[in-house]
Structure formats: C-alpha cells, structure tokens
PDB file of C-alpha atoms and ligand atoms in Angstrom:
ATOM      1  CA  MET T  19      87.912  -0.694  73.681  1.00  0.00           C
ATOM      2  CA  SER T  20      85.928  -3.712  72.646  1.00  0.00           C
ATOM      3  CA  ARG T  21      85.868  -5.384  69.274  1.00  0.00           C
ATOM      4  CA  THR T  22      82.871  -3.308  68.068  1.00  0.00           C
ATOM      5  CA  GLY T  23      83.331  -0.135  70.297  1.00  0.00           C
ATOM      6  CA  LEU T  24      79.483  -0.181  70.793  1.00  0.00           C
ATOM      7  CA  PHE T  25      77.380   0.168  73.751  1.00  0.00           C
ATOM      8  CA  ASP T  26      73.976  -1.518  74.247  1.00  0.00           C
ATOM      9  CA  SER T  27      72.024   1.088  76.111  1.00  0.00           C
ATOM     10  CA  HIS T  28      69.157  -1.225  77.026  1.00  0.00           C
ATOM     11  CA  ALA T  29      69.288  -4.956  77.562  1.00  0.00           C
ATOM     12  CA  HIS T  30      67.370  -7.068  80.178  1.00  0.00           C
ATOM     13  CA  MET T  31      70.148  -9.585  80.906  1.00  0.00           C
ATOM     14  CA  ASP T  32      68.360 -10.380  84.190  1.00  0.00           C
ATOM     15  CA  SER T  33      65.593 -12.040  82.074  1.00  0.00           C
ATOM     16  CA  GLU T  34      64.827 -15.708  82.689  1.00  0.00           C
ATOM     17  CA  TYR T  35      65.673 -16.275  78.867  1.00  0.00           C
ATOM     18  CA  PHE T  36      69.220 -15.886  79.875  1.00  0.00           C
ATOM     19  CA  ASP T  37      69.164 -18.305  82.951  1.00  0.00           C
ATOM     20  CA  GLU T  38      70.974 -21.020  81.132  1.00  0.00           C
ATOM     21  CA  ASP T  39      73.886 -19.340  79.609  1.00  0.00           C
ATOM     22  CA  ARG T  40      74.018 -15.758  81.259  1.00  0.00           C
ATOM     23  CA  ASP T  41      77.581 -15.837  82.500  1.00  0.00           C
ATOM     24  CA  GLN T  42      78.999 -17.481  79.402  1.00  0.00           C
ATOM     25  CA  LEU T  43      77.182 -14.957  77.245  1.00  0.00           C
ATOM     26  CA  LEU T  44      78.355 -11.868  79.422  1.00  0.00           C
ATOM     27  CA  THR T  45      81.875 -13.223  79.341  1.00  0.00           C
ATOM     28  CA  PHE T  46      81.755 -13.328  75.485  1.00  0.00           C
ATOM     29  CA  LEU T  47      79.900  -9.915  75.362  1.00  0.00           C
ATOM     30  CA  SER T  48      82.583  -8.186  77.525  1.00  0.00           C
ATOM     31  CA  LYS T  49      84.978  -8.513  74.558  1.00  0.00           C
ATOM     32  CA  GLU T  50      82.361  -7.481  72.010  1.00  0.00           C
ATOM     33  CA  LEU T  51      80.934  -4.306  73.643  1.00  0.00           C
ATOM     34  CA  ASP T  52      82.235  -1.347  75.480  1.00  0.00           C
ATOM     35  CA  GLY T  53      79.217  -1.729  77.802  1.00  0.00           C
ATOM     36  CA  ILE T  54      75.662  -2.780  78.530  1.00  0.00           C
ATOM     37  CA  ILE T  55      72.920  -0.968  80.589  1.00  0.00           C
ATOM     38  CA  ASN T  56      70.544  -3.287  82.271  1.00  0.00           C
ATOM     39  CA  PRO T  57      67.302  -1.580  83.233  1.00  0.00           C
ATOM     40  CA  GLY T  58      65.148  -2.912  86.048  1.00  0.00           C
ATOM     41  CA  CYS T  59      61.356  -3.412  85.748  1.00  0.00           C
ATOM     42  CA  ASP T  60      60.472  -3.794  89.403  1.00  0.00           C
ATOM     43  CA  GLU T  61      62.245  -4.202  92.760  1.00  0.00           C
ATOM     44  CA  ILE T  62      63.550  -7.746  92.181  1.00  0.00           C
ATOM     45  CA  SER T  63      64.896  -7.195  88.514  1.00  0.00           C
ATOM     46  CA  SER T  64      66.437  -3.807  89.724  1.00  0.00           C
ATOM     47  CA  ARG T  65      68.392  -5.596  92.410  1.00  0.00           C
ATOM     48  CA  PHE T  66      69.452  -8.243  89.909  1.00  0.00           C
ATOM     49  CA  ALA T  67      70.606  -5.661  87.401  1.00  0.00           C
ATOM     50  CA  ILE T  68      72.846  -4.317  90.186  1.00  0.00           C
ATOM     51  CA  GLU T  69      74.303  -7.714  91.017  1.00  0.00           C
ATOM     52  CA  LEU T  70      75.072  -8.097  87.361  1.00  0.00           C
ATOM     53  CA  ALA T  71      76.763  -4.712  87.376  1.00  0.00           C
ATOM     54  CA  GLU T  72      78.781  -5.716  90.454  1.00  0.00           C
ATOM     55  CA  LYS T  73      79.897  -8.828  88.856  1.00  0.00           C
ATOM     56  CA  TYR T  74      80.829  -7.382  85.343  1.00  0.00           C
ATOM     57  CA  ASP T  75      82.873  -4.271  84.885  1.00  0.00           C
ATOM     58  CA  PHE T  76      81.168  -3.364  81.564  1.00  0.00           C
ATOM     59  CA  VAL T  77      77.593  -3.778  82.896  1.00  0.00           C
ATOM     60  CA  TYR T  78      75.607  -0.939  84.425  1.00  0.00           C
ATOM     61  CA  ALA T  79      72.336  -0.880  86.070  1.00  0.00           C
ATOM     62  CA  ALA T  80      69.171   1.283  86.066  1.00  0.00           C
ATOM     63  CA  VAL T  81      66.424   0.901  88.575  1.00  0.00           C
ATOM     64  CA  GLY T  82      62.657   1.452  88.236  1.00  0.00           C
ATOM     65  CA  TRP T  83      59.165   0.159  87.962  1.00  0.00           C
ATOM     66  CA  HIS T  84      58.023  -0.654  84.459  1.00  0.00           C
ATOM     67  CA  PRO T  85      54.404   0.375  83.706  1.00  0.00           C
ATOM     68  CA  GLU T  86      53.411  -3.342  83.221  1.00  0.00           C
ATOM     69  CA  ASN T  87      54.418  -4.055  86.683  1.00  0.00           C
ATOM     70  CA  LEU T  88      52.762  -1.263  88.685  1.00  0.00           C
ATOM     71  CA  LYS T  89      50.094  -3.528  90.195  1.00  0.00           C
ATOM     72  CA  ASP T  90      52.750  -4.931  92.320  1.00  0.00           C
ATOM     73  CA  ILE T  91      53.507  -1.733  94.110  1.00  0.00           C
ATOM     74  CA  ALA T  92      52.064  -1.937  97.488  1.00  0.00           C
ATOM     75  CA  ASP T  93      52.409   1.620  98.710  1.00  0.00           C
ATOM     76  CA  ASN T  94      54.699   4.762  98.246  1.00  0.00           C
ATOM     77  CA  SER T  95      57.607   3.059 100.105  1.00  0.00           C
ATOM     78  CA  TYR T  96      58.494   1.646  96.699  1.00  0.00           C
ATOM     79  CA  LEU T  97      60.168   4.995  96.249  1.00  0.00           C
ATOM     80  CA  ASP T  98      62.372   4.444  99.247  1.00  0.00           C
ATOM     81  CA  GLY T  99      63.409   1.134  97.814  1.00  0.00           C
ATOM     82  CA  LEU T 100      64.420   2.785  94.562  1.00  0.00           C
ATOM     83  CA  ALA T 101      66.204   5.583  96.361  1.00  0.00           C
ATOM     84  CA  ALA T 102      68.278   3.089  98.362  1.00  0.00           C
ATOM     85  CA  MET T 103      69.395   1.523  95.122  1.00  0.00           C
ATOM     86  CA  ALA T 104      69.973   4.789  93.185  1.00  0.00           C
ATOM     87  CA  VAL T 105      72.960   5.729  95.209  1.00  0.00           C
ATOM     88  CA  HIS T 106      74.865   2.538  94.093  1.00  0.00           C
ATOM     89  CA  PRO T 107      77.848   3.676  92.143  1.00  0.00           C
ATOM     90  CA  LYS T 108      76.879   1.499  89.056  1.00  0.00           C
ATOM     91  CA  VAL T 109      73.226   2.660  88.957  1.00  0.00           C
ATOM     92  CA  VAL T 110      73.288   5.105  86.109  1.00  0.00           C
ATOM     93  CA  ALA T 111      69.607   5.848  85.476  1.00  0.00           C
ATOM     94  CA  ILE T 112      65.992   5.404  86.743  1.00  0.00           C
ATOM     95  CA  GLY T 113      64.195   3.070  84.338  1.00  0.00           C
ATOM     96  CA  GLU T 114      62.656   1.641  82.715  1.00  0.00           C
ATOM     97  CA  ILE T 115      59.630   3.623  83.456  1.00  0.00           C
ATOM     98  CA  GLY T 116      56.811   5.044  81.288  1.00  0.00           C
ATOM     99  CA  LEU T 117      53.260   4.613  80.011  1.00  0.00           C
ATOM    100  CA  ASP T 118      52.009   1.379  78.460  1.00  0.00           C
ATOM    101  CA  TYR T 119      48.390   1.741  77.114  1.00  0.00           C
ATOM    102  CA  TYR T 120      48.638  -1.537  74.900  1.00  0.00           C
ATOM    103  CA  TRP T 121      47.973  -4.039  77.551  1.00  0.00           C
ATOM    104  CA  GLN T 122      44.253  -3.897  78.941  1.00  0.00           C
ATOM    105  CA  GLU T 123      45.341  -5.342  82.274  1.00  0.00           C
ATOM    106  CA  ASN T 124      47.748  -2.478  83.093  1.00  0.00           C
ATOM    107  CA  GLU T 125      46.843   0.100  85.657  1.00  0.00           C
ATOM    108  CA  PRO T 126      44.603   2.930  84.594  1.00  0.00           C
ATOM    109  CA  LYS T 127      46.220   5.897  82.860  1.00  0.00           C
ATOM    110  CA  ASP T 128      45.950   8.196  85.750  1.00  0.00           C
ATOM    111  CA  VAL T 129      47.859   5.733  87.970  1.00  0.00           C
ATOM    112  CA  GLN T 130      50.509   5.091  85.292  1.00  0.00           C
ATOM    113  CA  LYS T 131      51.065   8.874  84.934  1.00  0.00           C
ATOM    114  CA  ARG T 132      51.308   9.334  88.779  1.00  0.00           C
ATOM    115  CA  ARG T 133      53.904   6.561  89.060  1.00  0.00           C
ATOM    116  CA  LEU T 134      55.793   7.917  86.121  1.00  0.00           C
ATOM    117  CA  LEU T 135      55.929  11.404  87.592  1.00  0.00           C
ATOM    118  CA  GLU T 136      56.992  10.087  91.000  1.00  0.00           C
ATOM    119  CA  GLN T 137      59.949   8.199  89.537  1.00  0.00           C
ATOM    120  CA  ILE T 138      60.972  11.148  87.313  1.00  0.00           C
ATOM    121  CA  ASP T 139      60.979  13.279  90.514  1.00  0.00           C
ATOM    122  CA  LEU T 140      63.278  10.649  92.165  1.00  0.00           C
ATOM    123  CA  ALA T 141      65.607  10.832  89.222  1.00  0.00           C
ATOM    124  CA  LYS T 142      65.819  14.496  89.627  1.00  0.00           C
ATOM    125  CA  GLN T 143      66.635  14.191  93.298  1.00  0.00           C
ATOM    126  CA  PHE T 144      69.599  11.912  92.374  1.00  0.00           C
ATOM    127  CA  ASP T 145      70.478  13.747  89.237  1.00  0.00           C
ATOM    128  CA  LEU T 146      70.029  10.609  87.255  1.00  0.00           C
ATOM    129  CA  PRO T 147      68.566  10.434  83.638  1.00  0.00           C
ATOM    130  CA  VAL T 148      65.355   8.514  83.031  1.00  0.00           C
ATOM    131  CA  ILE T 149      64.790   5.540  80.513  1.00  0.00           C
ATOM    132  CA  ILE T 150      61.362   5.929  79.050  1.00  0.00           C
ATOM    133  CA  HIS T 151      59.137   3.187  77.871  1.00  0.00           C
ATOM    134  CA  ASP T 152      56.244   4.458  75.618  1.00  0.00           C
ATOM    135  CA  ARG T 153      53.868   1.994  74.099  1.00  0.00           C
ATOM    136  CA  ASP T 154      50.673   3.314  72.464  1.00  0.00           C
ATOM    137  CA  ALA T 155      51.049   6.396  74.723  1.00  0.00           C
ATOM    138  CA  HIS T 156      52.712   8.781  72.499  1.00  0.00           C
ATOM    139  CA  GLY T 157      50.390  11.734  73.142  1.00  0.00           C
ATOM    140  CA  ASP T 158      50.430  11.576  76.884  1.00  0.00           C
ATOM    141  CA  ILE T 159      54.232  11.007  76.966  1.00  0.00           C
ATOM    142  CA  LEU T 160      54.816  13.980  74.826  1.00  0.00           C
ATOM    143  CA  GLU T 161      52.507  16.190  76.911  1.00  0.00           C
ATOM    144  CA  ILE T 162      54.336  15.236  80.090  1.00  0.00           C
ATOM    145  CA  PHE T 163      57.732  15.973  78.640  1.00  0.00           C
ATOM    146  CA  GLN T 164      56.557  19.164  76.895  1.00  0.00           C
ATOM    147  CA  LYS T 165      54.554  20.557  79.975  1.00  0.00           C
ATOM    148  CA  GLU T 166      55.047  18.850  83.235  1.00  0.00           C
ATOM    149  CA  VAL T 167      58.813  17.804  83.277  1.00  0.00           C
ATOM    150  CA  LYS T 168      61.549  20.238  83.583  1.00  0.00           C
ATOM    151  CA  GLY T 169      65.245  19.693  84.231  1.00  0.00           C
ATOM    152  CA  VAL T 170      65.533  16.021  83.697  1.00  0.00           C
ATOM    153  CA  ARG T 171      67.622  14.135  81.134  1.00  0.00           C
ATOM    154  CA  ALA T 172      65.818  11.336  79.219  1.00  0.00           C
ATOM    155  CA  VAL T 173      66.100   8.587  76.556  1.00  0.00           C
ATOM    156  CA  PHE T 174      63.149   7.364  74.736  1.00  0.00           C
ATOM    157  CA  HIS T 175      63.967   3.720  74.390  1.00  0.00           C
ATOM    158  CA  CYS T 176      63.121   1.787  71.344  1.00  0.00           C
ATOM    159  CA  TYR T 177      61.549   4.886  69.706  1.00  0.00           C
ATOM    160  CA  SER T 178      58.270   4.184  68.100  1.00  0.00           C
ATOM    161  CA  GLY T 179      56.626   7.649  67.858  1.00  0.00           C
ATOM    162  CA  SER T 180      56.146   9.969  64.811  1.00  0.00           C
ATOM    163  CA  LEU T 181      58.618  12.137  63.256  1.00  0.00           C
ATOM    164  CA  GLU T 182      56.769  15.187  64.588  1.00  0.00           C
ATOM    165  CA  MET T 183      57.036  13.884  68.090  1.00  0.00           C
ATOM    166  CA  ALA T 184      60.746  13.226  67.611  1.00  0.00           C
ATOM    167  CA  LYS T 185      61.248  16.765  66.543  1.00  0.00           C
ATOM    168  CA  GLU T 186      59.617  18.011  69.677  1.00  0.00           C
ATOM    169  CA  LEU T 187      61.779  15.720  71.904  1.00  0.00           C
ATOM    170  CA  VAL T 188      64.887  16.608  69.952  1.00  0.00           C
ATOM    171  CA  LYS T 189      64.205  20.360  70.441  1.00  0.00           C
ATOM    172  CA  ARG T 190      64.290  19.744  74.124  1.00  0.00           C
ATOM    173  CA  GLY T 191      67.605  17.778  74.039  1.00  0.00           C
ATOM    174  CA  PHE T 192      66.139  14.333  74.780  1.00  0.00           C
ATOM    175  CA  TYR T 193      67.840  11.257  73.367  1.00  0.00           C
ATOM    176  CA  LEU T 194      66.187   8.701  71.032  1.00  0.00           C
ATOM    177  CA  SER T 195      67.371   5.032  71.161  1.00  0.00           C
ATOM    178  CA  PHE T 196      66.979   2.687  68.345  1.00  0.00           C
ATOM    179  CA  GLY T 197      66.887  -1.244  68.361  1.00  0.00           C
ATOM    180  CA  GLY T 198      65.872  -4.335  66.394  1.00  0.00           C
ATOM    181  CA  THR T 199      62.561  -2.672  65.121  1.00  0.00           C
ATOM    182  CA  SER T 200      64.535  -0.202  63.063  1.00  0.00           C
ATOM    183  CA  THR T 201      65.758  -3.199  60.900  1.00  0.00           C
ATOM    184  CA  TYR T 202      62.271  -4.527  60.136  1.00  0.00           C
ATOM    185  CA  LYS T 203      60.942  -4.378  56.703  1.00  0.00           C
ATOM    186  CA  ASN T 204      57.658  -2.635  57.581  1.00  0.00           C
ATOM    187  CA  ALA T 205      59.409   0.017  59.873  1.00  0.00           C
ATOM    188  CA  ALA T 206      59.790   2.807  57.316  1.00  0.00           C
ATOM    189  CA  LYS T 207      58.480   5.194  59.878  1.00  0.00           C
ATOM    190  CA  VAL T 208      61.066   4.269  62.518  1.00  0.00           C
ATOM    191  CA  ARG T 209      63.801   4.595  59.854  1.00  0.00           C
ATOM    192  CA  ASP T 210      62.685   8.113  58.951  1.00  0.00           C
ATOM    193  CA  VAL T 211      63.158   9.119  62.570  1.00  0.00           C
ATOM    194  CA  LEU T 212      66.469   7.222  62.687  1.00  0.00           C
ATOM    195  CA  GLN T 213      67.586   9.220  59.723  1.00  0.00           C
ATOM    196  CA  TYR T 214      66.464  12.571  61.253  1.00  0.00           C
ATOM    197  CA  VAL T 215      67.961  12.417  64.887  1.00  0.00           C
ATOM    198  CA  PRO T 216      71.056  14.552  65.365  1.00  0.00           C
ATOM    199  CA  ASP T 217      74.369  12.726  65.917  1.00  0.00           C
ATOM    200  CA  ASP T 218      74.561  13.847  69.487  1.00  0.00           C
ATOM    201  CA  LEU T 219      71.207  12.566  70.590  1.00  0.00           C
ATOM    202  CA  LEU T 220      71.365   8.968  69.035  1.00  0.00           C
ATOM    203  CA  LEU T 221      71.674   5.842  71.003  1.00  0.00           C
ATOM    204  CA  PHE T 222      71.570   2.115  70.144  1.00  0.00           C
ATOM    205  CA  GLU T 223      70.118  -0.786  72.055  1.00  0.00           C
ATOM    206  CA  THR T 224      68.835  -4.261  71.658  1.00  0.00           C
ATOM    207  CA  ASP T 225      66.121  -4.494  74.339  1.00  0.00           C
ATOM    208  CA  SER T 226      67.215  -8.085  74.625  1.00  0.00           C
ATOM    209  CA  PRO T 227      65.785 -10.703  74.962  1.00  0.00           C
ATOM    210  CA  TYR T 228      62.973  -9.077  72.874  1.00  0.00           C
ATOM    211  CA  LEU T 229      62.754  -7.369  69.443  1.00  0.00           C
ATOM    212  CA  THR T 230      65.682  -9.180  67.721  1.00  0.00           C
ATOM    213  CA  PRO T 231      66.894  -7.509  64.632  1.00  0.00           C
ATOM    214  CA  VAL T 232      66.863  -8.920  61.090  1.00  0.00           C
ATOM    215  CA  PRO T 233      68.042 -11.561  60.157  1.00  0.00           C
ATOM    216  CA  TYR T 234      67.500 -13.171  63.501  1.00  0.00           C
ATOM    217  CA  ARG T 235      63.895 -11.782  64.035  1.00  0.00           C
ATOM    218  CA  GLY T 236      61.893 -14.419  65.940  1.00  0.00           C
ATOM    219  CA  LYS T 237      64.911 -15.755  67.906  1.00  0.00           C
ATOM    220  CA  ARG T 238      66.218 -14.739  71.261  1.00  0.00           C
ATOM    221  CA  ASN T 239      67.800 -11.295  71.223  1.00  0.00           C
ATOM    222  CA  HIS T 240      71.248 -10.602  72.870  1.00  0.00           C
ATOM    223  CA  PRO T 241      73.447  -7.504  73.150  1.00  0.00           C
ATOM    224  CA  GLY T 242      75.870  -8.873  70.478  1.00  0.00           C
ATOM    225  CA  TYR T 243      73.196  -7.970  68.070  1.00  0.00           C
ATOM    226  CA  THR T 244      73.771  -4.192  68.696  1.00  0.00           C
ATOM    227  CA  GLU T 245      76.242  -4.527  65.882  1.00  0.00           C
ATOM    228  CA  LEU T 246      73.382  -5.364  63.420  1.00  0.00           C
ATOM    229  CA  VAL T 247      71.362  -2.330  64.661  1.00  0.00           C
ATOM    230  CA  ALA T 248      74.411  -0.114  64.143  1.00  0.00           C
ATOM    231  CA  SER T 249      75.206  -1.391  60.681  1.00  0.00           C
ATOM    232  CA  ASN T 250      71.695  -0.849  59.468  1.00  0.00           C
ATOM    233  CA  ALA T 251      71.694   2.663  61.026  1.00  0.00           C
ATOM    234  CA  ALA T 252      74.993   3.433  59.230  1.00  0.00           C
ATOM    235  CA  GLN T 253      73.319   2.482  55.922  1.00  0.00           C
ATOM    236  CA  VAL T 254      70.160   4.564  56.775  1.00  0.00           C
ATOM    237  CA  ARG T 255      72.195   7.655  57.809  1.00  0.00           C
ATOM    238  CA  GLY T 256      74.635   7.299  54.972  1.00  0.00           C
ATOM    239  CA  THR T 257      77.717   7.082  57.285  1.00  0.00           C
ATOM    240  CA  THR T 258      80.100   4.342  58.531  1.00  0.00           C
ATOM    241  CA  PHE T 259      79.667   1.877  61.284  1.00  0.00           C
ATOM    242  CA  GLU T 260      82.859   3.057  62.994  1.00  0.00           C
ATOM    243  CA  VAL T 261      81.600   6.772  63.041  1.00  0.00           C
ATOM    244  CA  LEU T 262      78.353   5.767  64.593  1.00  0.00           C
ATOM    245  CA  ALA T 263      80.039   3.393  67.172  1.00  0.00           C
ATOM    246  CA  ALA T 264      82.323   6.164  68.335  1.00  0.00           C
ATOM    247  CA  GLN T 265      79.515   8.811  68.371  1.00  0.00           C
ATOM    248  CA  THR T 266      76.885   6.690  70.239  1.00  0.00           C
ATOM    249  CA  THR T 267      79.262   5.499  72.844  1.00  0.00           C
ATOM    250  CA  LYS T 268      80.256   9.029  73.427  1.00  0.00           C
ATOM    251  CA  ASN T 269      76.531   9.849  73.778  1.00  0.00           C
ATOM    252  CA  VAL T 270      76.017   7.123  76.331  1.00  0.00           C
ATOM    253  CA  LYS T 271      78.692   8.497  78.614  1.00  0.00           C
ATOM    254  CA  ILE T 272      77.319  12.122  78.383  1.00  0.00           C
ATOM    255  CA  LEU T 273      73.720  11.010  79.088  1.00  0.00           C
ATOM    256  CA  PHE T 274      74.539   8.304  81.699  1.00  0.00           C
ATOM    257  CA  ASN T 275      77.247  10.480  83.243  1.00  0.00           C
ATOM    258  CA  LYS T 276      78.058   8.110  86.148  1.00  0.00           C
ATOM    259  CA  ILE T 277      79.692   5.818  83.397  1.00  0.00           C
ATOM    260  CA  LYS T 278      83.464   6.847  83.181  1.00  0.00           C
TER     261      LYS T 278
HETATM  262 NI1  LIG E 321      63.079  -2.802  77.935  1.00  0.00          NI
END
C-alpha cells in the first residue's frame, strides 16, 4: 500500500503539461498512491496512456475518443484501432467518452451520440467499463443510460449533474466520481451529491492537469492532490480519510476489474 492508500481514477498524465517533469512526478506518485487510471482522448493519447501503463506498475490505461476530438475520426475504422488496444492487459476501461455540448465547435449532438453508443458497444464486447464525460449534456446522458444502454458498467467522471439525476444513476448501479470541483466554494450542489452517493459507488479523481482542488485552484493539477479531494469528502460525508481511502480503492478494483 502507498502512503495514502488512494487511487486517482482519472488523470491525464499524457498531457503536455507534464512533458517537463512527467517521469519525476510519476516516480514520486508511485509511493503516494495505490494507482492512477490514465484515460485516452483520441488514438494518440490512448497509445501514450498504454505506454505509461507499461512503464509504471501503478498506472493503468483507458482508451477512447473524447467528444471534443470526434472531428478527427476519419471513418469507422477508429473502432478497430480501439479494439486492438482494448485487449492490452493494462487497458481497464473505454474512456473517456461522452457528450460535450459546451463547446460550439464540437460535432453536432446526433454525431456525438452515435460515437458514444459505438464506443459503449465496444466496451460491452470486451467486457470493460466506460468512463463518461458529460458537460452540459445531462438530459441526453441520462436518457441514454436509462433507455438505450443495458449491461455496461460505468463511472460518471467529475460528476456535475443534479441530485435527482444522481439518484437515477445510483439506482442502476453506476459509479460517480468526484474531483477538485467538489472542493470549490460555489459547488454546494456537487457536495450535496457527494454526501448522497452510497459508499460502494463512490470514486475519487483529479482530472489532472485540470480542475485543481482548493487551495491550489488555478495551478497545475496532479494526482497527488487526490488527497485533498478525499480529505474534503471525508468532511462532507462525516467520516474519516482512512475509511474513504480503503472504500474507494476497493471500488476502483470492483469497477475496473482488470486491476488486481
Ligand atoms: Ni478527463
């Protein structure tokens, strides 16, 4: 076990923000954390995530096309590329995938939905969970997971939806993951959900290099700050850091069951 016993279930260590000190940082983090899951956002970053997972025992990869990058998909052969990577022993999920209606320049909603459903199908074929990104698309995401998707395990990363939506997701056994935003002063709504989620469906993350928790908000984020997310969550949920660390690391290994 690492110093904290925590798992960062979502960090982009392949990001260029880490180009200067990636190896130094990961060597340090290998003693701090039990593990890190590095999701991919397109073909290149998915490959990079696998490279990092091959180099570091405690790093695991997910592979997928993020909704912001869908314009770069040439044709449906992108799914063959993902399938080839999905069989790697350290690829533990398909992600991050989802819907992003925030950016005007993203693909139209129907295209985003189609690519999401295709990648969920792929996850089912390989019996992998999916890591879901939902930005300003709560209604459509909920509808997809209520009506169209059956038999897939999922985590809603950096959860930002309503408490009502969280209740619907929890009812179906989906996981909710919380990061730096849950520490922000104006995030009372996120903390209401954080307080509500059952122990066995709770995950922590950083989404590094973005969304840095308080008191480092505005600076570069890194997985070591999972500790700040967990401390804050312990306070919100009225429990201890140690209890939450043990519980959430157990949850990671149940959801991402290729991690031993
Ligand atoms: Ni992310």
